[in-house]
Tab-separated table of C-alpha atoms in Angstrom:
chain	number	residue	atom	x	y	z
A	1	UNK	CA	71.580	187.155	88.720
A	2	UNK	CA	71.829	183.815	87.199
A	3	UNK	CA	71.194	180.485	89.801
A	4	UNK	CA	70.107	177.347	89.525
A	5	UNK	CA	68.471	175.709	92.477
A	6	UNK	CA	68.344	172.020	93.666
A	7	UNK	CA	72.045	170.659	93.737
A	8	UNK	CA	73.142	172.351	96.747
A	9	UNK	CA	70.017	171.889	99.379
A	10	UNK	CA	72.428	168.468	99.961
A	11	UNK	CA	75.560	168.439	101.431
A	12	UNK	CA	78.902	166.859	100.684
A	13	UNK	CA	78.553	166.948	97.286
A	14	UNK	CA	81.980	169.234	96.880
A	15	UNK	CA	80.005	171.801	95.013
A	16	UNK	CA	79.595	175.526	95.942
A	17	UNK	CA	77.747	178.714	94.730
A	18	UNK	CA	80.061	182.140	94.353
A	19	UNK	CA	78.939	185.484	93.937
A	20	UNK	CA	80.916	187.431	91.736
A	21	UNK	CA	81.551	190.770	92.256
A	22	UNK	CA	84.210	193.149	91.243
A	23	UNK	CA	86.943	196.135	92.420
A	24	UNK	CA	88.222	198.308	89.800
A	25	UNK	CA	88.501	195.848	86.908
A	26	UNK	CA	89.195	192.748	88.542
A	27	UNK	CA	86.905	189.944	89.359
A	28	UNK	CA	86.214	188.551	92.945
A	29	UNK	CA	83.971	185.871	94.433
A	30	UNK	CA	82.228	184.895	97.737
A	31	UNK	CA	81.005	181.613	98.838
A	32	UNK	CA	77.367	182.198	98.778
A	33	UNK	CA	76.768	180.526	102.027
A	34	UNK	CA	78.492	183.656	103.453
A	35	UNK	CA	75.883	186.181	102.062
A	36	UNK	CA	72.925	187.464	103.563
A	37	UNK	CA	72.049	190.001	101.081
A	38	UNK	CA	73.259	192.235	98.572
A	39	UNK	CA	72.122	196.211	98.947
A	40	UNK	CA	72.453	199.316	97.847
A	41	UNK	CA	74.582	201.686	99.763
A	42	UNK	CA	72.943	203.130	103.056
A	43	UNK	CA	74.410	206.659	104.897
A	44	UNK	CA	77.262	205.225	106.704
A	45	UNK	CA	78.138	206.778	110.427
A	46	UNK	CA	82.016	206.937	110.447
A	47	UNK	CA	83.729	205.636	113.582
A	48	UNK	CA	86.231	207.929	115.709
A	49	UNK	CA	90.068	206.351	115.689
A	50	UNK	CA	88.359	202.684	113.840
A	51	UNK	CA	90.756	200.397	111.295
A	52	UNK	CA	91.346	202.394	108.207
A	53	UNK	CA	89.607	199.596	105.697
A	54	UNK	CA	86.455	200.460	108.050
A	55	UNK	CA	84.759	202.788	106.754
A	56	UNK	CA	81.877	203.399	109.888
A	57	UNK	CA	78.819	201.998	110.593
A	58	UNK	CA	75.018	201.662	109.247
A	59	UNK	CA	72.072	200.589	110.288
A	60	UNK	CA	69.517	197.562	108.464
A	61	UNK	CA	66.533	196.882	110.368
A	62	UNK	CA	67.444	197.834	113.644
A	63	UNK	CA	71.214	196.112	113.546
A	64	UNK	CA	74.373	197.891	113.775
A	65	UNK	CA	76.687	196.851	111.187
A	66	UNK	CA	80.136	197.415	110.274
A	67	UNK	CA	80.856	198.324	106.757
A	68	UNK	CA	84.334	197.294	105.287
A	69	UNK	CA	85.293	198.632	102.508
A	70	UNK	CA	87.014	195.881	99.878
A	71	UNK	CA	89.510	197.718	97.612
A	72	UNK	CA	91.459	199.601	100.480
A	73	UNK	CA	91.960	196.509	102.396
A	74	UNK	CA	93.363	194.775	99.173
A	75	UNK	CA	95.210	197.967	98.197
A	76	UNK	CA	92.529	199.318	95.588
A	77	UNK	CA	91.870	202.695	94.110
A	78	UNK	CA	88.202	203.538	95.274
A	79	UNK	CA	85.476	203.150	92.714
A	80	UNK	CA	85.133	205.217	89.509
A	81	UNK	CA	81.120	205.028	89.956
A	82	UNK	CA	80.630	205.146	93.868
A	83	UNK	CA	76.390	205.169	92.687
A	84	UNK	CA	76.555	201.829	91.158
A	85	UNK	CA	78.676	200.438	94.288
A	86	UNK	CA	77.512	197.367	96.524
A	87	UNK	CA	76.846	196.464	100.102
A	88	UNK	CA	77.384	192.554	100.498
A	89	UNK	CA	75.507	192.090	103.821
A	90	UNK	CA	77.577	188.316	105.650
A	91	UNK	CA	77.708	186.426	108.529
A	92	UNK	CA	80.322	183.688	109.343
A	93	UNK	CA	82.744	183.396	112.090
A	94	UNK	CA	79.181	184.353	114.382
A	95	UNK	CA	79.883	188.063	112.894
A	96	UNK	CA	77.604	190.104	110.954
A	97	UNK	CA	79.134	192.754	108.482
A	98	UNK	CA	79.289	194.674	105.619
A	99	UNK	CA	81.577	194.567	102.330
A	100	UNK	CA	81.629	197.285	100.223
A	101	UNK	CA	82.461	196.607	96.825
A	102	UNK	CA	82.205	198.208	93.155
A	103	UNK	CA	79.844	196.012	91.193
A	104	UNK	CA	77.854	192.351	91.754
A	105	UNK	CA	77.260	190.676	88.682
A	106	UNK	CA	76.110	186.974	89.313
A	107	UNK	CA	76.141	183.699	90.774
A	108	UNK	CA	78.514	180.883	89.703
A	109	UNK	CA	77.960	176.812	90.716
A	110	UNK	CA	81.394	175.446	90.533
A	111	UNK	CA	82.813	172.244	92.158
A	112	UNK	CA	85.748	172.761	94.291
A	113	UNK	CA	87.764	170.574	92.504
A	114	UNK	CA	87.652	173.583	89.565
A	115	UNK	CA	89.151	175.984	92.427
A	116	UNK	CA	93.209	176.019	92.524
A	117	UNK	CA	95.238	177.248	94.814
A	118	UNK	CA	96.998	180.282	94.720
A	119	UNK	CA	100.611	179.908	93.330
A	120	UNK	CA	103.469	179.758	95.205
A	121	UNK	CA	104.608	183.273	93.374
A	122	UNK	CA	101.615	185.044	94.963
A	123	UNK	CA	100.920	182.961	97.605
A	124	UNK	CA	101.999	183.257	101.433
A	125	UNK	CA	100.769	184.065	104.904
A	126	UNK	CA	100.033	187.767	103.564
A	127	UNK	CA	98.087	186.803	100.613
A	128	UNK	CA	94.434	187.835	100.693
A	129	UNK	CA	93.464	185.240	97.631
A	130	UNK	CA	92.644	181.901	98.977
A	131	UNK	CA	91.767	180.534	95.562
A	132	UNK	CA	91.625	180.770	91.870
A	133	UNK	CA	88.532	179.642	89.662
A	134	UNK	CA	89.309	179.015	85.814
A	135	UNK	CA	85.811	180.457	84.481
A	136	UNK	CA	84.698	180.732	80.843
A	137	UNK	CA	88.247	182.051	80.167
A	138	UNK	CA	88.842	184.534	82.923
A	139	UNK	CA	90.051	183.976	86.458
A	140	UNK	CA	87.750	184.655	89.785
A	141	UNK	CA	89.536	185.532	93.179
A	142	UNK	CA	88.300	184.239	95.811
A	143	UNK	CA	89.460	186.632	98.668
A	144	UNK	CA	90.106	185.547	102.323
A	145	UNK	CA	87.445	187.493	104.122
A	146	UNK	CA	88.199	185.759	107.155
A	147	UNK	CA	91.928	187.315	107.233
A	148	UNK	CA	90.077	190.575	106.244
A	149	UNK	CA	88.831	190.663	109.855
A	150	UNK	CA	91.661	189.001	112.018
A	151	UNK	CA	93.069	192.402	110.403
A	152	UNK	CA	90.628	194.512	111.813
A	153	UNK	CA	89.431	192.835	114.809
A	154	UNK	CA	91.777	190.649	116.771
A	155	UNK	CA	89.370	189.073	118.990
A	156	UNK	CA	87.992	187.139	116.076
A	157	UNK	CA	91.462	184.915	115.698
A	158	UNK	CA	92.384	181.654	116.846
A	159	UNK	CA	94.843	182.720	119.820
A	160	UNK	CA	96.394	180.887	122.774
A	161	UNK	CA	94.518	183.466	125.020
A	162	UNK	CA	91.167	181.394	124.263
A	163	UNK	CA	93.070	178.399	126.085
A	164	UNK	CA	93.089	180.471	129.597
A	165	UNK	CA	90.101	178.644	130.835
A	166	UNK	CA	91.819	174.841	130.744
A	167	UNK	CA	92.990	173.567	133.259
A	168	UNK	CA	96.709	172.259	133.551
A	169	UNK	CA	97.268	169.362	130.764
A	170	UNK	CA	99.449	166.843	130.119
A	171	UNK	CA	101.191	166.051	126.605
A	172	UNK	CA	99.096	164.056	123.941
A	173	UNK	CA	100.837	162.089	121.440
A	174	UNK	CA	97.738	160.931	119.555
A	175	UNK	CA	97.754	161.984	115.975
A	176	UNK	CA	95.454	164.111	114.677
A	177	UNK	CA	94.955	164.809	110.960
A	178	UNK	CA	94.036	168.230	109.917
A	179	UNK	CA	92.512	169.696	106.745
A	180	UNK	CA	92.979	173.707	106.840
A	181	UNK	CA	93.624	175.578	103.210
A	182	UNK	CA	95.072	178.718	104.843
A	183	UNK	CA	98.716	178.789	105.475
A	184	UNK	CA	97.923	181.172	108.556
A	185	UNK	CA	95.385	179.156	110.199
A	186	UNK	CA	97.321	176.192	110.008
A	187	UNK	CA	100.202	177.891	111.876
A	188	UNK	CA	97.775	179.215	114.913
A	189	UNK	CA	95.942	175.993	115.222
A	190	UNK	CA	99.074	173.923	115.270
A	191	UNK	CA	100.524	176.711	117.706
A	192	UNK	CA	97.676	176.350	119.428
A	193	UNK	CA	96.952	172.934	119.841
A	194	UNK	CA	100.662	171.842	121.075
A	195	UNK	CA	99.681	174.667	124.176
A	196	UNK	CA	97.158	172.217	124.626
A	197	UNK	CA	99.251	169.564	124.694
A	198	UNK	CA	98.282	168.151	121.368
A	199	UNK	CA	101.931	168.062	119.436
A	200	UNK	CA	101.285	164.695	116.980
A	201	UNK	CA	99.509	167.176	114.690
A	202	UNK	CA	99.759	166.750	110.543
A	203	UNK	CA	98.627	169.338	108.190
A	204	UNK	CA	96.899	168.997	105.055
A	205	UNK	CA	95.563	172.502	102.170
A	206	UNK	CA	92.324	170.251	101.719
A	207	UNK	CA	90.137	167.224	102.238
A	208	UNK	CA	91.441	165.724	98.401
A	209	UNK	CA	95.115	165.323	100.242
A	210	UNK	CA	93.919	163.815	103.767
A	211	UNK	CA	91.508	161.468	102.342
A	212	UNK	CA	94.574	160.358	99.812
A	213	UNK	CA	97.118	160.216	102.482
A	214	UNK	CA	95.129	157.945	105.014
A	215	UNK	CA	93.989	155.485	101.896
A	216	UNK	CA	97.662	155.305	100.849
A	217	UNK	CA	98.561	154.346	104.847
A	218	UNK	CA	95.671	151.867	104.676
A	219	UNK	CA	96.686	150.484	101.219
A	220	UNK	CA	100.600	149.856	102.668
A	221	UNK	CA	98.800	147.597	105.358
A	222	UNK	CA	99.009	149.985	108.399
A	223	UNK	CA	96.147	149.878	110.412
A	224	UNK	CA	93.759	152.978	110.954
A	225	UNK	CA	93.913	153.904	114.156
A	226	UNK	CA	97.971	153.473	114.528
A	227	UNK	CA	98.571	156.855	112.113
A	228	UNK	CA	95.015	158.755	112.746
A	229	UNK	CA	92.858	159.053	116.193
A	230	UNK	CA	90.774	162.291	115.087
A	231	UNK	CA	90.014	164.439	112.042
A	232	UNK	CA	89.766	168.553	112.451
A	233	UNK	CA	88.892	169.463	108.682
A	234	UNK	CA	87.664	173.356	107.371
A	235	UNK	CA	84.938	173.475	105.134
A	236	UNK	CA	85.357	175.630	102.806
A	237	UNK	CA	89.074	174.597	100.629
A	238	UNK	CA	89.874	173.916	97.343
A	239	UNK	CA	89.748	170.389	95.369
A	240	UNK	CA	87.501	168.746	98.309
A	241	UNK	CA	85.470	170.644	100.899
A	242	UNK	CA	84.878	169.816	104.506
A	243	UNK	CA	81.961	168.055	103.938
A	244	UNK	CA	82.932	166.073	101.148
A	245	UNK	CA	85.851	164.801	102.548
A	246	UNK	CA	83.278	163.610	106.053
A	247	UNK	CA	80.881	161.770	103.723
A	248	UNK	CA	83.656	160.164	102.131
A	249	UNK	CA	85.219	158.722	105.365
A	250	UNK	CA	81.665	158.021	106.508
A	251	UNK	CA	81.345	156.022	103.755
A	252	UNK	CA	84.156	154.063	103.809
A	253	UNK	CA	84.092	150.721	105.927
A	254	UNK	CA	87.915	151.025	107.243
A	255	UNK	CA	87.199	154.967	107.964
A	256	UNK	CA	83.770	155.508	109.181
A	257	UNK	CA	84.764	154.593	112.982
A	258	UNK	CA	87.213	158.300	112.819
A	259	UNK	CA	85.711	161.278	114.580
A	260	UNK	CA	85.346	164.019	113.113
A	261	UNK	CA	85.428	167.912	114.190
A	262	UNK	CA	84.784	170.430	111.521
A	263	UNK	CA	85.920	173.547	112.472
A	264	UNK	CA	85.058	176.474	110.132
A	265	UNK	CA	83.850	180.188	109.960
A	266	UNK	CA	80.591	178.711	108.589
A	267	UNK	CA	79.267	176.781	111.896
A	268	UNK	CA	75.895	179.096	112.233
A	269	UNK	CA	72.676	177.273	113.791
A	270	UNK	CA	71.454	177.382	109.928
A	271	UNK	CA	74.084	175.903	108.091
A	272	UNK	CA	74.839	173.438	110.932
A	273	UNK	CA	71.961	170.671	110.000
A	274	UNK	CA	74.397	170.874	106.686
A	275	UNK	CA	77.906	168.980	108.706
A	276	UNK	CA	75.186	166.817	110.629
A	277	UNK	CA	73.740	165.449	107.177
A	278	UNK	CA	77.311	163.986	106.209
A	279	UNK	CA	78.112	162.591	109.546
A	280	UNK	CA	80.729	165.040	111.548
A	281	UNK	CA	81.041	163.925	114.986
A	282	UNK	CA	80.718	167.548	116.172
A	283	UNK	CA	81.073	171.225	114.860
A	284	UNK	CA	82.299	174.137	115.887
A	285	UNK	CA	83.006	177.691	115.146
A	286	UNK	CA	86.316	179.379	114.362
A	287	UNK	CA	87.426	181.021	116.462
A	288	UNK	CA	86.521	179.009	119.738
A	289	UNK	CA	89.843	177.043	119.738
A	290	UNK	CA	88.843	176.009	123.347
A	291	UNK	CA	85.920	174.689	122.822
A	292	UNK	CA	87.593	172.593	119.934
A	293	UNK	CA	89.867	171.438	122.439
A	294	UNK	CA	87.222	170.149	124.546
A	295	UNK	CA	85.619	168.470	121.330
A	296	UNK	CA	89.066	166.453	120.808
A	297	UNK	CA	89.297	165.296	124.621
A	298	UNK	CA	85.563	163.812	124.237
A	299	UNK	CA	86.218	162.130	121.395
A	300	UNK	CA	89.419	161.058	120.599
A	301	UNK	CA	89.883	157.586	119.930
C-alpha cells in the first residue's frame, strides 16, 4: 500500500487518509482512522436468525467479532474471487467489527475540501454514499458505515430512548449551531435535542458552511453571542472536518470564547488527544445523545 507519514500525526489540518477498497468493479473508501487492520478471511461461525448483511462471527485474538459483509448491504453481487476477498477489521462508534469486502488496494491522503457531496439525484436519507472523491480521473465512494450498523443494530442510533435518564426540563431557546454531513443524523439529533428542550437548533452538511455563516453574522455587525451560544460539529464531513472547523474558531479573536462539543463516531480514548489538540471544549461519542445533553447544560454560554 502506498502512505506517506508525517502530515496527519497533527490535527485540524482538514486532511484525511482513505483506504480504498473495492465491490465488484466499483471503488470504495474508508477513513483510515476507522481501521484497525486489514486480514485475510478467517472461518466465520454463522449466527442463528442474525441481520441478513451479517454474515456470523469470527474470532482474532481472543475477541468476538461481527463480520458484515459490504456488497449485500449495498445491494452487490458477491465476489467473483471469494480467495482474494478482505476482512477490514474497525472500531468507531465504541464498536469493533468486521467488513468484508472484495479487494484493498491502497491508501489515499486527500483534503476534505477534494470530497463532494453526494448529488441531490442520488442523495437522500437512504443513500449509503456520504461522499464523492475526484481521484486521478475516477470517483471513490465513501460509504456510510455508520448507517451500515443503525441497520443492523438499533441500539447503536441516536434515539430519544437515551434521554430516559433526565430529569424533567424546561424549554431552551439558546441557539445552537450544528455541523452534521448526514441528512439522517441531522434529523435524530434535532428530534432529539427539542425532547430535551433544546428547539433554537440550526443545521449545517459541514464545518466550511458554519464557520461562513457565523463570519457573515459577525461581518453584518451582529454580535457573537446574540445568534450562537454553543457549537455541536461531526468530524468527519466534506469541505471542512470537525477539527478544522474548532481550530479555526479557536483561532479567531471574536470566536474563540464559543464552546465547543464534537460529537462523532470517532471519540475513542486514542483518537481523543486528537479534538483536545485543536481546542474542543469537550467530546463525546455518537451515540450517547444524553451525555451530549449534559455537555450542552455545562457549558452553554
Amino acid at each position: 500500500m502506498e502512505q506517506n507519514h508525517g502530515i496527519l500525526m497533527d490535527s485540524g489540518t482538514n486532511e484525511l487518509e482513505i483506504v480504498e477498497f473495492t465491490i465488484g468493479q466499483s471503488k470504495f473508501g474508508i477513513n483510515v482512522i476507522k481501521v484497525r487492520e486489514i486480514i485475510n478471511p478467517l472461518p466465520i461461525t454463522p449466527v442463528p436468525r442474525s441481520h441478513p448483511n451479517v454474515e456470523g462471527i469470527i474470532e482474532l485474538r481472543g475477541e468476538v467479532l461481527p463480520v458484515i459483509n459490504v456488497a449485500d448491504a449495498i445491494g452487490f453481487p458477491p465476489s467473483n474471487e471469494p480467495a482474494y476477498d478482505k476482512y477490514i477489521v474497525t472500531e468507531f462508534n465504541k464498536t469493533k467489527m468486521v467488513f468484508h469486502v472484495h479487494t484493498v488496494s491502497q491508501i489515499h491522503r486527500i483534503s476534505w475540501a477534494q470530497i463532494e457531496k453526494p448529488n441531490e439525484m442520488y442523495q437522500g436519507l437512504e443513500t449509503q454514499i456520504t461522499g464523492v472523491v475526484k481521484h486521478k480521473g475516477e470517483m471513490i465512494l465513501l460509504l456510510d458505515f455508520e448507517k451500515m450498523v443503525v441497520e443492523i443494530n438499533e441500539e447503536t442510533a441516536i434515539s430519544k430512548k437515551k434521554l430516559n435518564h433526565l430529569e424533567q426540563r424546561e424549554v431552551s431557546k439558546k441557539p445552537i449551531y450544528i455541523a452534521e454531513d448526514s441528512p439522517l443524523l441531522r434529523t435524530l439529533i434535532k428530534d432529539t435535542l427539542k425532547e430535551a428542550g433544546y428547539v433554537n437548533t440550526l443545521f449545517f452538511e459541514n464545518g466550511k458552511d458554519l464557520f461562513e455563516d457565523i463570519s457573515s453574522n459577525i461581518n453584518s455587525g451582529k454580535k457573537l453571542t446574540d445568534f450562537v451560544k454553543l457549537i455541536i460539529t461531526d468530524i468527519e464531513m466534506p469541505q471542512m472536518d470537525g477539527h478544522h472547523l474548532t481550530r479555526k474558531i479557536r483561532e479567531d479573536k471574536v470566536l474563540s470564547e464559543l464552546p465547543i462539543i464534537i460529537f462523532s463516531s470517532l471519540i475513542t480514548d486514542s483518537l481523543k488527544h486528537k479534538g483536545d489538540q485543536v481546542g474542543a471544549t469537550a467530546q463525546v461519542s455518537k451515540p450517547e445523545i444524553g451525555e451530549l445533553v449534559q455537555l450542552i447544560d455545562k457549558y452553554i454560554l
